[in-house]
Tab-separated table of C-alpha atoms in Angstrom:
chain	number	residue	atom	x	y	z
Q	534	MET	CA	-33.633	25.412	20.292
Q	535	ASN	CA	-34.409	22.883	17.540
Q	536	ILE	CA	-34.335	23.339	13.764
Q	537	VAL	CA	-38.121	22.995	13.462
Q	538	ASP	CA	-38.730	25.942	15.802
Q	539	LEU	CA	-36.027	27.921	13.990
Q	540	GLY	CA	-38.036	27.502	10.788
Q	541	LEU	CA	-35.312	25.530	9.014
Q	542	VAL	CA	-37.551	22.583	8.041
Q	543	TYR	CA	-39.424	23.653	4.906
Q	544	ASP	CA	-41.251	20.508	3.887
Q	545	VAL	CA	-41.803	16.865	4.832
Q	546	ARG	CA	-43.198	14.587	2.097
Q	547	PRO	CA	-44.042	11.092	3.325
Q	548	ALA	CA	-44.892	8.390	0.776
Q	549	ALA	CA	-45.040	4.590	0.808
Q	550	GLY	CA	-41.570	3.327	1.752
Q	551	HIS	CA	-40.064	6.779	1.245
Q	552	ILE	CA	-39.861	10.097	3.070
Q	553	GLU	CA	-38.355	13.312	1.760
Q	554	VAL	CA	-37.462	16.340	3.904
Q	555	ASP	CA	-36.399	19.810	2.717
Q	556	ILE	CA	-34.291	21.833	5.144
Q	557	THR	CA	-32.379	25.076	4.848
Q	558	MET	CA	-29.708	26.954	6.788
Q	559	THR	CA	-30.113	30.503	8.038
Q	560	THR	CA	-27.379	31.523	5.582
Q	561	PRO	CA	-25.532	29.894	2.664
Q	562	SER	CA	-22.260	30.888	4.358
Q	563	CYS	CA	-22.990	28.442	7.190
Q	564	PRO	CA	-20.612	25.460	7.003
Q	565	MET	CA	-22.866	23.254	9.148
Q	566	GLY	CA	-25.311	22.315	6.379
Q	567	ASP	CA	-23.667	19.017	5.620
Q	568	MET	CA	-23.572	17.993	9.261
Q	569	ILE	CA	-27.161	19.025	10.012
Q	570	VAL	CA	-28.410	17.140	6.932
Q	571	GLU	CA	-26.676	14.017	8.249
Q	572	GLU	CA	-28.105	14.464	11.739
Q	573	ALA	CA	-31.594	15.086	10.349
Q	574	ARG	CA	-31.332	11.945	8.224
Q	575	SER	CA	-30.329	9.929	11.256
Q	576	VAL	CA	-33.170	11.320	13.418
Q	577	VAL	CA	-35.797	10.788	10.694
Q	578	SER	CA	-34.510	7.256	10.010
Q	579	ALA	CA	-34.951	6.392	13.691
Q	580	ALA	CA	-38.530	7.740	13.656
Q	581	VAL	CA	-39.866	5.893	10.576
Q	582	PRO	CA	-40.411	2.153	10.056
Q	583	SER	CA	-37.176	0.362	9.220
Q	584	GLY	CA	-36.577	-0.025	5.511
Q	585	THR	CA	-38.060	3.396	4.722
Q	586	GLU	CA	-35.862	5.366	2.350
Q	587	VAL	CA	-35.020	8.752	3.896
Q	588	GLN	CA	-33.935	11.661	1.725
Q	589	VAL	CA	-32.972	15.011	3.256
Q	590	ASN	CA	-32.424	17.891	0.824
Q	591	LEU	CA	-30.586	21.135	1.603
Q	592	VAL	CA	-32.477	23.898	-0.222
Q	593	TRP	CA	-31.954	27.673	-0.511
Q	594	ASP	CA	-35.226	28.798	-1.993
Q	595	PRO	CA	-36.841	30.682	-0.371
Q	596	PRO	CA	-33.950	32.153	1.658
Q	597	TRP	CA	-34.501	31.766	5.394
Q	598	ASP	CA	-35.968	34.722	7.220
Q	599	ALA	CA	-36.456	35.325	10.941
Q	600	ALA	CA	-40.213	35.528	10.310
Q	601	MET	CA	-40.105	31.751	9.700
Q	602	MET	CA	-39.319	31.054	13.373
Q	603	SER	CA	-42.083	29.601	15.559
Q	604	GLU	CA	-43.843	31.587	18.261
Q	605	HIS	CA	-41.819	29.631	20.833
Q	606	ALA	CA	-38.486	30.499	19.179
Q	607	ARG	CA	-39.363	34.167	18.849
Q	608	LYS	CA	-40.342	34.363	22.483
Q	609	HIS	CA	-37.045	32.674	23.370
Q	610	PHE	CA	-35.095	35.327	21.470
Q	611	GLY	CA	-37.017	38.218	23.041
Q	612	TRP	CA	-39.506	39.125	20.306
Q	613	GLU	CA	-42.720	40.756	21.493
E	1461	MET	CA	-23.810	18.164	-2.460
E	1462	SER	CA	-22.272	15.382	-4.527
E	1463	SER	CA	-19.647	17.776	-5.929
E	1464	ASP	CA	-18.374	18.482	-2.405
E	1465	LEU	CA	-14.907	17.404	-1.294
E	1466	PRO	CA	-15.173	14.393	1.083
E	1467	ARG	CA	-14.134	15.171	4.655
E	1468	PRO	CA	-10.817	13.262	4.568
E	1469	GLY	CA	-9.801	15.496	1.648
E	1470	ARG	CA	-10.196	18.559	3.871
E	1471	VAL	CA	-7.644	17.348	6.416
E	1472	PRO	CA	-4.521	18.180	4.334
E	1473	LEU	CA	-5.865	21.716	3.851
E	1474	LEU	CA	-6.280	22.135	7.589
E	1475	ILE	CA	-2.764	20.753	8.122
E	1476	LEU	CA	-1.392	23.360	5.691
E	1477	GLY	CA	-3.137	26.034	7.757
E	1478	MET	CA	-1.756	24.620	11.014
E	1479	LEU	CA	1.785	24.542	9.569
E	1480	ALA	CA	1.465	28.233	8.735
E	1481	LEU	CA	0.151	28.899	12.250
E	1482	GLY	CA	3.084	27.060	13.833
E	1483	ALA	CA	5.662	28.829	11.671
E	1484	GLY	CA	3.901	32.169	12.173
E	1485	ILE	CA	4.026	31.769	15.959
E	1486	LEU	CA	7.748	30.879	15.857
E	1487	ALA	CA	8.501	33.880	13.623
E	1488	GLY	CA	6.540	36.121	15.996
E	1489	LEU	CA	8.364	34.764	19.058
E	1490	ILE	CA	11.794	35.343	17.514
E	1491	ARG	CA	10.777	38.838	16.455
E	1492	ILE	CA	9.727	39.717	19.982
E	1493	GLY	CA	13.068	38.535	21.380
E	1494	VAL	CA	12.193	35.025	22.574
E	1495	SER	CA	14.652	32.305	21.602
E	1496	ALA	CA	12.635	29.808	19.570
E	1497	PRO	CA	13.344	27.286	16.790
E	1498	PRO	CA	13.417	28.866	13.310
E	1499	PRO	CA	10.150	28.799	11.328
E	1500	GLY	CA	11.612	26.619	8.583
E	1501	ALA	CA	13.305	28.844	6.029
E	1502	ALA	CA	10.827	31.666	6.622
E	1503	SER	CA	12.072	35.045	7.816
E	1504	VAL	CA	10.866	36.652	11.042
E	1505	LEU	CA	9.392	39.341	8.792
E	1506	ASP	CA	7.045	36.675	7.436
E	1507	HIS	CA	5.126	36.606	10.754
E	1508	GLY	CA	2.193	38.648	9.380
E	1509	PRO	CA	1.997	36.885	6.004
E	1510	LEU	CA	2.125	33.482	7.733
E	1511	MET	CA	-0.559	34.352	10.276
E	1512	ILE	CA	-2.999	36.221	8.027
E	1513	GLY	CA	-2.001	35.609	4.397
E	1514	ALA	CA	-1.628	31.886	5.066
E	1515	PHE	CA	-3.225	30.616	8.303
E	1516	PHE	CA	-6.382	32.721	8.616
E	1517	SER	CA	-6.897	32.816	4.850
E	1518	THR	CA	-6.674	29.031	4.710
E	1519	VAL	CA	-9.104	28.293	7.526
E	1520	ILE	CA	-11.641	30.961	6.555
E	1521	SER	CA	-11.527	29.884	2.895
E	1522	LEU	CA	-11.939	26.277	4.003
E	1523	GLU	CA	-15.001	27.205	6.061
E	1524	ARG	CA	-16.482	29.057	3.059
E	1525	ALA	CA	-15.722	26.119	0.748
E	1526	VAL	CA	-17.497	23.688	3.104
E	1527	ALA	CA	-20.504	26.037	3.147
E	1528	LEU	CA	-20.548	26.192	-0.658
E	1529	GLY	CA	-20.092	22.433	-0.987
E	1530	ALA	CA	-18.313	22.835	-4.344
E	1531	ARG	CA	-14.913	21.307	-5.131
E	1532	TRP	CA	-13.563	24.349	-6.966
E	1533	ALA	CA	-14.020	26.447	-3.811
E	1534	TYR	CA	-11.413	24.290	-2.017
E	1535	LEU	CA	-8.763	25.683	-4.374
E	1536	ALA	CA	-8.930	28.871	-2.264
E	1537	PRO	CA	-7.633	27.273	0.976
E	1538	LEU	CA	-5.244	25.167	-1.106
E	1539	CYS	CA	-3.628	28.257	-2.657
E	1540	ALA	CA	-3.517	30.124	0.672
E	1541	GLY	CA	-2.033	27.097	2.438
E	1542	LEU	CA	0.556	26.513	-0.294
E	1543	GLY	CA	1.502	30.194	0.027
E	1544	GLY	CA	2.381	29.509	3.662
E	1545	LEU	CA	4.318	26.415	2.672
E	1546	ALA	CA	6.231	28.493	0.097
E	1547	LEU	CA	7.320	30.874	2.877
E	1548	ILE	CA	8.324	27.997	5.177
E	1549	GLY	CA	10.218	26.392	2.286
E	1550	GLY	CA	12.170	29.581	1.665
E	1551	LEU	CA	10.757	30.297	-1.796
E	1552	PRO	CA	10.769	33.955	-2.863
E	1553	GLY	CA	8.083	36.036	-1.114
E	1554	GLN	CA	6.570	36.794	-4.528
E	1555	VAL	CA	5.596	33.129	-4.934
E	1556	ALA	CA	3.753	33.161	-1.604
E	1557	ALA	CA	2.130	36.500	-2.431
E	1558	ALA	CA	1.000	35.201	-5.838
E	1559	LEU	CA	-0.485	32.050	-4.281
E	1560	ALA	CA	-2.179	34.099	-1.557
E	1561	SER	CA	-3.575	36.482	-4.187
E	1562	ALA	CA	-4.949	33.599	-6.240
E	1563	GLY	CA	-6.474	32.071	-3.097
E	1564	SER	CA	-8.125	35.329	-2.082
E	1565	LEU	CA	-9.540	35.828	-5.575
E	1566	LEU	CA	-11.119	32.376	-5.354
E	1567	LEU	CA	-12.450	33.196	-1.880
E	1568	LEU	CA	-13.986	36.355	-3.339
E	1569	LEU	CA	-15.626	34.344	-6.135
E	1570	GLY	CA	-17.002	31.901	-3.560
E	1571	SER	CA	-18.259	34.754	-1.396
E	1572	ILE	CA	-20.011	36.315	-4.399
E	1573	GLN	CA	-21.664	32.940	-4.981
E	1574	VAL	CA	-22.869	32.977	-1.355
E	1575	TYR	CA	-24.196	36.513	-1.859
E	1576	ARG	CA	-26.067	35.442	-4.983
E	1577	ARG	CA	-27.761	32.662	-3.011
E	1578	GLN	CA	-28.904	35.119	-0.336
E	1579	ARG	CA	-28.687	38.827	-1.162
E	1580	ALA	CA	-28.394	40.358	2.288
E	1581	LEU	CA	-26.204	42.759	4.218
E	1582	HIS	CA	-24.395	39.950	6.054
E	1583	THR	CA	-23.452	38.045	2.884
E	1584	LEU	CA	-22.390	41.336	1.264
E	1585	THR	CA	-20.170	42.047	4.289
E	1586	LEU	CA	-18.471	38.653	3.883
E	1587	ALA	CA	-17.839	39.386	0.191
E	1588	LEU	CA	-16.434	42.838	1.028
E	1589	GLY	CA	-14.136	41.189	3.569
E	1590	ALA	CA	-12.867	38.808	0.882
E	1591	ALA	CA	-12.360	41.780	-1.454
E	1592	ALA	CA	-10.282	43.480	1.253
E	1593	LEU	CA	-8.093	40.355	1.493
E	1594	CYS	CA	-7.595	40.493	-2.297
E	1595	GLY	CA	-6.580	44.143	-2.000
E	1596	GLY	CA	-4.060	43.423	0.758
E	1597	ASN	CA	-2.566	40.451	-1.061
E	1598	VAL	CA	-2.209	42.411	-4.294
E	1599	LEU	CA	-0.392	45.175	-2.373
E	1600	TRP	CA	1.910	42.485	-0.940
E	1601	LEU	CA	2.438	40.997	-4.417
E	1602	ALA	CA	3.148	44.450	-5.875
E	1603	GLY	CA	5.946	44.906	-3.346
E	1604	ALA	CA	4.248	47.707	-1.398
E	1605	GLY	CA	5.487	46.123	1.843
E	1606	ILE	CA	3.712	44.084	4.496
E	1607	SER	CA	2.691	47.117	6.536
E	1608	ALA	CA	0.814	48.505	3.505
E	1609	ALA	CA	-1.236	45.294	3.394
E	1610	VAL	CA	-2.009	45.245	7.125
E	1611	PRO	CA	-5.152	47.452	7.149
E	1612	SER	CA	-6.691	45.406	4.307
E	1613	TRP	CA	-5.855	42.160	6.081
E	1614	ILE	CA	-7.402	43.414	9.322
E	1615	SER	CA	-10.492	44.517	7.371
E	1616	PHE	CA	-10.798	41.028	5.905
E	1617	LEU	CA	-10.742	39.385	9.314
E	1618	VAL	CA	-12.913	41.928	11.079
E	1619	LEU	CA	-15.546	42.082	8.322
E	1620	THR	CA	-15.684	38.287	8.096
E	1621	ILE	CA	-16.502	38.079	11.802
E	1622	ALA	CA	-18.832	41.083	11.644
E	1623	GLY	CA	-20.772	39.540	8.745
E	1624	GLU	CA	-21.191	36.263	10.602
E	1625	ARG	CA	-22.298	37.982	13.795
E	1626	LEU	CA	-24.743	40.218	11.913
E	1627	GLU	CA	-26.216	37.081	10.410
E	1628	LEU	CA	-26.784	35.508	13.809
E	1629	SER	CA	-28.196	38.743	15.225
E	1630	ARG	CA	-31.193	38.139	12.931
E	1631	PHE	CA	-32.569	35.802	15.577
E	1632	LEU	CA	-33.122	38.854	17.760
E	1633	PRO	CA	-35.981	41.334	17.235
E	1634	PRO	CA	-35.088	43.284	14.073
E	1635	SER	CA	-33.786	46.829	14.312
E	1636	MET	CA	-33.545	48.831	11.106
E	1637	VAL	CA	-31.445	51.469	12.884
E	1638	ALA	CA	-28.916	48.841	14.015
E	1639	ARG	CA	-28.577	47.540	10.453
E	1640	GLN	CA	-28.122	51.032	9.066
E	1641	VAL	CA	-25.460	51.810	11.673
E	1642	PHE	CA	-23.748	48.520	10.783
E	1643	ALA	CA	-23.697	49.477	7.081
E	1644	VAL	CA	-22.161	52.867	7.937
E	1645	ILE	CA	-19.498	51.212	10.118
E	1646	VAL	CA	-18.533	48.765	7.349
E	1647	THR	CA	-18.257	51.683	4.931
E	1648	VAL	CA	-16.046	53.652	7.347
E	1649	ILE	CA	-13.740	50.636	7.840
E	1650	LEU	CA	-13.443	50.031	4.089
E	1651	VAL	CA	-12.818	53.686	3.242
E	1652	GLY	CA	-10.298	53.812	6.098
E	1653	THR	CA	-8.549	50.791	4.577
E	1654	LEU	CA	-7.916	52.526	1.258
E	1655	PRO	CA	-4.356	53.811	0.988
E	1656	ILE	CA	-4.451	57.604	0.562
E	1657	PRO	CA	-0.868	58.702	-0.169
E	1658	GLY	CA	-0.277	62.160	1.240
E	1659	GLY	CA	-3.868	62.297	2.494
E	1660	PRO	CA	-4.783	64.325	5.580
E	1661	GLY	CA	-3.772	62.855	8.930
E	1662	ALA	CA	-7.393	62.791	10.055
E	1663	ALA	CA	-8.193	60.319	7.236
E	1664	ARG	CA	-5.878	57.814	8.915
E	1665	LEU	CA	-8.162	57.853	11.950
E	1666	LEU	CA	-11.137	56.572	9.955
E	1667	PHE	CA	-9.935	52.980	10.207
E	1668	PRO	CA	-9.562	52.807	14.006
E	1669	VAL	CA	-12.759	54.837	14.424
E	1670	GLY	CA	-14.548	52.207	12.323
E	1671	LEU	CA	-13.054	49.382	14.400
E	1672	LEU	CA	-14.096	51.056	17.650
E	1673	ALA	CA	-17.627	51.636	16.377
E	1674	LEU	CA	-17.816	47.991	15.291
E	1675	ALA	CA	-16.690	46.798	18.726
E	1676	LEU	CA	-19.423	48.896	20.360
E	1677	TRP	CA	-21.998	47.684	17.835
E	1678	LEU	CA	-21.094	44.056	18.522
E	1679	LEU	CA	-21.170	44.546	22.291
E	1680	ARG	CA	-24.638	46.069	21.963
E	1681	GLN	CA	-26.238	43.951	19.217
E	1682	ASP	CA	-24.650	40.517	19.358
E	1683	ILE	CA	-26.874	37.628	20.351
E	1684	ALA	CA	-24.060	36.629	22.748
E	1685	ARG	CA	-25.454	39.169	25.219
E	1686	ARG	CA	-28.455	36.868	25.530
E	1687	THR	CA	-26.733	33.478	25.154
E	1688	VAL	CA	-24.146	34.274	27.843
E	1689	ARG	CA	-26.941	33.567	30.339
E	1690	GLU	CA	-27.248	29.984	29.085
E	1691	ARG	CA	-25.031	27.044	30.018
E	1692	ALA	CA	-22.014	24.994	28.968
E	1693	LEU	CA	-20.835	25.432	25.364
E	1694	THR	CA	-23.365	28.144	24.488
E	1695	ARG	CA	-22.164	30.220	27.417
E	1696	PHE	CA	-18.485	29.554	26.657
E	1697	ILE	CA	-18.914	30.768	23.064
E	1698	ALA	CA	-20.678	33.922	24.280
E	1699	VAL	CA	-17.898	34.621	26.800
E	1700	CYS	CA	-15.289	34.258	24.026
E	1701	LEU	CA	-17.204	36.674	21.822
E	1702	LEU	CA	-17.947	39.356	24.410
E	1703	THR	CA	-14.415	39.398	25.851
E	1704	GLY	CA	-12.997	39.415	22.317
E	1705	TYR	CA	-15.059	42.494	21.462
E	1706	GLY	CA	-13.405	44.200	24.432
E	1707	TRP	CA	-10.003	43.635	22.802
E	1708	LEU	CA	-11.282	44.985	19.505
E	1709	ALA	CA	-12.216	48.196	21.324
E	1710	VAL	CA	-8.855	48.347	23.139
E	1711	GLY	CA	-6.959	47.752	19.882
E	1712	ALA	CA	-8.932	50.452	18.108
E	1713	LEU	CA	-8.185	52.910	20.952
E	1714	CYS	CA	-4.443	52.101	20.734
E	1715	LEU	CA	-4.471	52.721	16.978
E	1716	LEU	CA	-6.449	55.935	17.499
E	1717	ALA	CA	-3.897	57.153	20.051
E	1718	ALA	CA	-1.118	56.315	17.572
E	1719	GLY	CA	-2.829	58.472	14.928
E	1720	GLY	CA	-3.758	55.529	12.696
E	1721	VAL	CA	-2.169	52.276	11.567
E	1722	LEU	CA	1.366	53.665	11.652
E	1723	PRO	CA	4.185	51.104	11.801
E	1724	GLY	CA	6.906	51.927	14.300
E	1725	THR	CA	4.576	53.587	16.805
E	1726	ILE	CA	3.939	51.993	20.192
E	1727	GLY	CA	0.216	52.014	19.512
E	1728	TYR	CA	0.757	50.036	16.284
E	1729	ASP	CA	2.201	46.945	17.983
E	1730	ALA	CA	-0.175	47.163	20.960
E	1731	GLY	CA	-3.226	47.871	18.784
E	1732	LEU	CA	-2.447	45.224	16.186
E	1733	HIS	CA	-1.941	42.498	18.769
E	1734	ALA	CA	-4.984	43.510	20.813
E	1735	VAL	CA	-7.048	43.056	17.639
E	1736	LEU	CA	-5.253	40.158	15.959
E	1737	LEU	CA	-4.563	38.138	19.110
E	1738	GLY	CA	-7.026	39.241	21.791
E	1739	PHE	CA	-10.036	39.737	19.543
E	1740	LEU	CA	-9.337	37.315	16.734
E	1741	PHE	CA	-8.168	34.295	18.713
E	1742	ALA	CA	-11.016	34.697	21.200
E	1743	MET	CA	-13.261	34.339	18.115
E	1744	VAL	CA	-11.268	31.271	17.015
E	1745	PHE	CA	-11.519	29.655	20.463
E	1746	GLY	CA	-15.269	30.276	20.537
E	1747	HIS	CA	-15.979	29.056	17.024
E	1748	ALA	CA	-13.759	25.963	17.055
E	1749	PRO	CA	-16.203	23.638	18.886
E	1750	ILE	CA	-18.781	24.401	16.168
E	1751	ILE	CA	-16.567	24.686	13.097
E	1752	PHE	CA	-14.360	21.610	13.607
E	1753	PRO	CA	-17.334	19.221	13.665
E	1754	ALA	CA	-18.755	20.945	10.574
E	1755	ILE	CA	-15.512	20.717	8.587
E	1756	LEU	CA	-14.125	17.372	9.701
E	1757	GLY	CA	-17.174	15.541	11.042
E	1758	VAL	CA	-15.445	15.033	14.413
E	1759	ARG	CA	-17.125	15.879	17.717
E	1760	LEU	CA	-15.718	18.353	20.211
E	1761	PRO	CA	-17.673	17.819	23.438
E	1762	TYR	CA	-17.749	20.733	25.849
E	1763	HIS	CA	-15.534	20.670	28.925
E	1764	PRO	CA	-14.968	23.532	31.401
E	1765	LEU	CA	-11.220	23.248	30.658
E	1766	LEU	CA	-11.993	25.021	27.367
E	1767	TYR	CA	-11.794	28.205	29.458
E	1768	LEU	CA	-8.108	27.642	30.273
E	1769	PRO	CA	-6.620	28.773	26.913
E	1770	LEU	CA	-9.058	31.690	26.898
E	1771	VAL	CA	-7.952	32.908	30.333
E	1772	VAL	CA	-4.268	32.539	29.403
E	1773	LEU	CA	-4.921	34.351	26.115
E	1774	HIS	CA	-6.583	37.328	27.789
E	1775	PHE	CA	-3.940	37.541	30.518
E	1776	SER	CA	-1.086	37.313	28.004
E	1777	VAL	CA	-2.561	39.897	25.638
E	1778	ALA	CA	-3.122	42.263	28.560
E	1779	LEU	CA	0.477	41.748	29.693
E	1780	ARG	CA	1.795	42.304	26.207
E	1781	VAL	CA	-0.304	45.403	25.478
E	1782	ILE	CA	0.484	47.039	28.843
E	1783	ALA	CA	4.204	46.195	28.591
E	1784	THR	CA	4.345	47.581	25.049
E	1785	LEU	CA	2.606	50.809	26.039
E	1786	ALA	CA	4.819	51.137	29.147
E	1787	GLY	CA	8.020	50.456	27.172
E	1788	LEU	CA	8.975	47.290	29.083
E	1789	PRO	CA	10.562	44.956	26.487
E	1790	THR	CA	11.240	42.037	28.858
E	1791	LEU	CA	7.621	41.911	30.011
E	1792	ARG	CA	6.512	42.336	26.412
E	1793	SER	CA	8.521	39.245	25.450
E	1794	ALA	CA	7.019	37.354	28.395
E	1795	GLY	CA	3.561	38.392	27.176
E	1796	GLY	CA	4.443	37.192	23.667
E	1797	LEU	CA	5.646	33.853	24.993
E	1798	LEU	CA	2.428	33.442	26.980
E	1799	ASN	CA	0.448	34.301	23.818
E	1800	ALA	CA	2.104	31.287	22.205
E	1801	VAL	CA	1.367	29.162	25.300
E	1802	ALA	CA	-2.334	30.106	25.024
E	1803	LEU	CA	-2.422	29.007	21.384
E	1804	ALA	CA	-0.559	25.775	22.189
E	1805	LEU	CA	-3.045	25.054	25.004
E	1806	PHE	CA	-5.890	25.661	22.575
E	1807	VAL	CA	-4.466	23.248	19.985
E	1808	ALA	CA	-3.746	20.608	22.666
E	1809	GLY	CA	-7.224	21.085	24.195
E	1810	THR	CA	-8.866	20.750	20.788
E	1811	LEU	CA	-7.006	17.505	20.064
E	1812	ALA	CA	-7.946	16.165	23.516
E	1813	SER	CA	-11.609	17.040	22.853
E	1814	VAL	CA	-11.532	15.254	19.500
E	1815	ILE	CA	-10.184	12.117	21.196
E	1816	ARG	CA	-12.765	12.392	23.973
E	1817	GLY	CA	-15.522	12.983	21.408
E	1818	ALA	CA	-14.547	9.825	19.548
E	1819	ARG	CA	-14.767	7.784	22.773
E	1820	GLU	CA	-18.054	9.187	24.104
E	1821	PRO	CA	-21.389	7.899	22.869
E	1822	ARG	CA	-23.303	10.233	20.537
E	1823	GLY	CA	-25.801	12.609	22.139
E	1824	SER	CA	-23.621	13.587	25.112
E	1825	THR	CA	-22.240	16.850	23.796
E	1826	GLY	CA	-22.982	18.766	26.972
E	1827	ARG	CA	-24.699	21.568	25.055
């Protein structure tokens, strides 16, 4: 299961020479935020033209909710 | 995130925790009749304070500090870890208790901060767990005796895990009834933790009843029931969790049979070690491959050998619990020694995984 399907990617703002991504964690008690931000930065950097400035922000507003998961994720976790 | 402590700065905190773990294991071995090197200048009676007041407090506070990403939050594991070092260094127990109390207060402040970011039952449960640790440490500091602090310390550990598992259960279809039952269980555990001098004997059963209900709740509601059907690391973590919940139930039953958390009873030793070894270390084994990378930035690739410490842990806890209940001290010591072997295998396996992770190319985690 990827973080897009889990509803953790809130916003992607591409601009000339710059791309900004807002992601969240399911809970602020999760210690993996730092690591996932780094991994997201590395994946986005590989997907955009070289030289593009990539900024990944960890945000808490709005707090994550299970309703933010994709149809695919919900089916995976047994939702009707 | 700029105010966060860089990863290399977290290593000394983890080392402090590991020192407390090592000394705590040695103290426990000597107490159970195994000839082992002395745990520094610490007394064998410091086994509980080293394991919970120092080791678990340090690593859980460290995990919370990493989540908060704020430098001040790292003072919590620092205080808890220094408390362990104070015991190993032979300083008066009051110094360790004061450091542990300060650390737990900081953990509580951090947990309240987490709750303010997301006001939910799971973050509230984590904060209540931290409050229970504060309560236990203050009892220790006030000289009420280690056994008086034990229920609060168990509540801290159990509620911390329960809060985290409740959080992950949100991936599953929501059940209002399950959440309400969870809230009742947490309340029962907390009320059961409160010392009631001269209270009715039945009140002492509240605590183990709460633990048993929590074990059943976790076995029924945890997402591990679903993820155990997956593969590799995901499956390993689920196996750790589900088997650990079994020990929580067994421990609660032992404490129930003993009439509560009553030091000196057979059920006390068996129940405490079913919960604090069988349940708790199964949780540690399962969480380590996720938490270590998050805290230190190292990779811990999955390998089927991860099951080895888990199997030894379960066998050794079973041996120890049965031998204790049957009144067989030699077998009980053998069980205790094997408990230590399981933990040593876990530490060695984790180090081997870190080395392997550093050698393997990225993207081959085996998840």
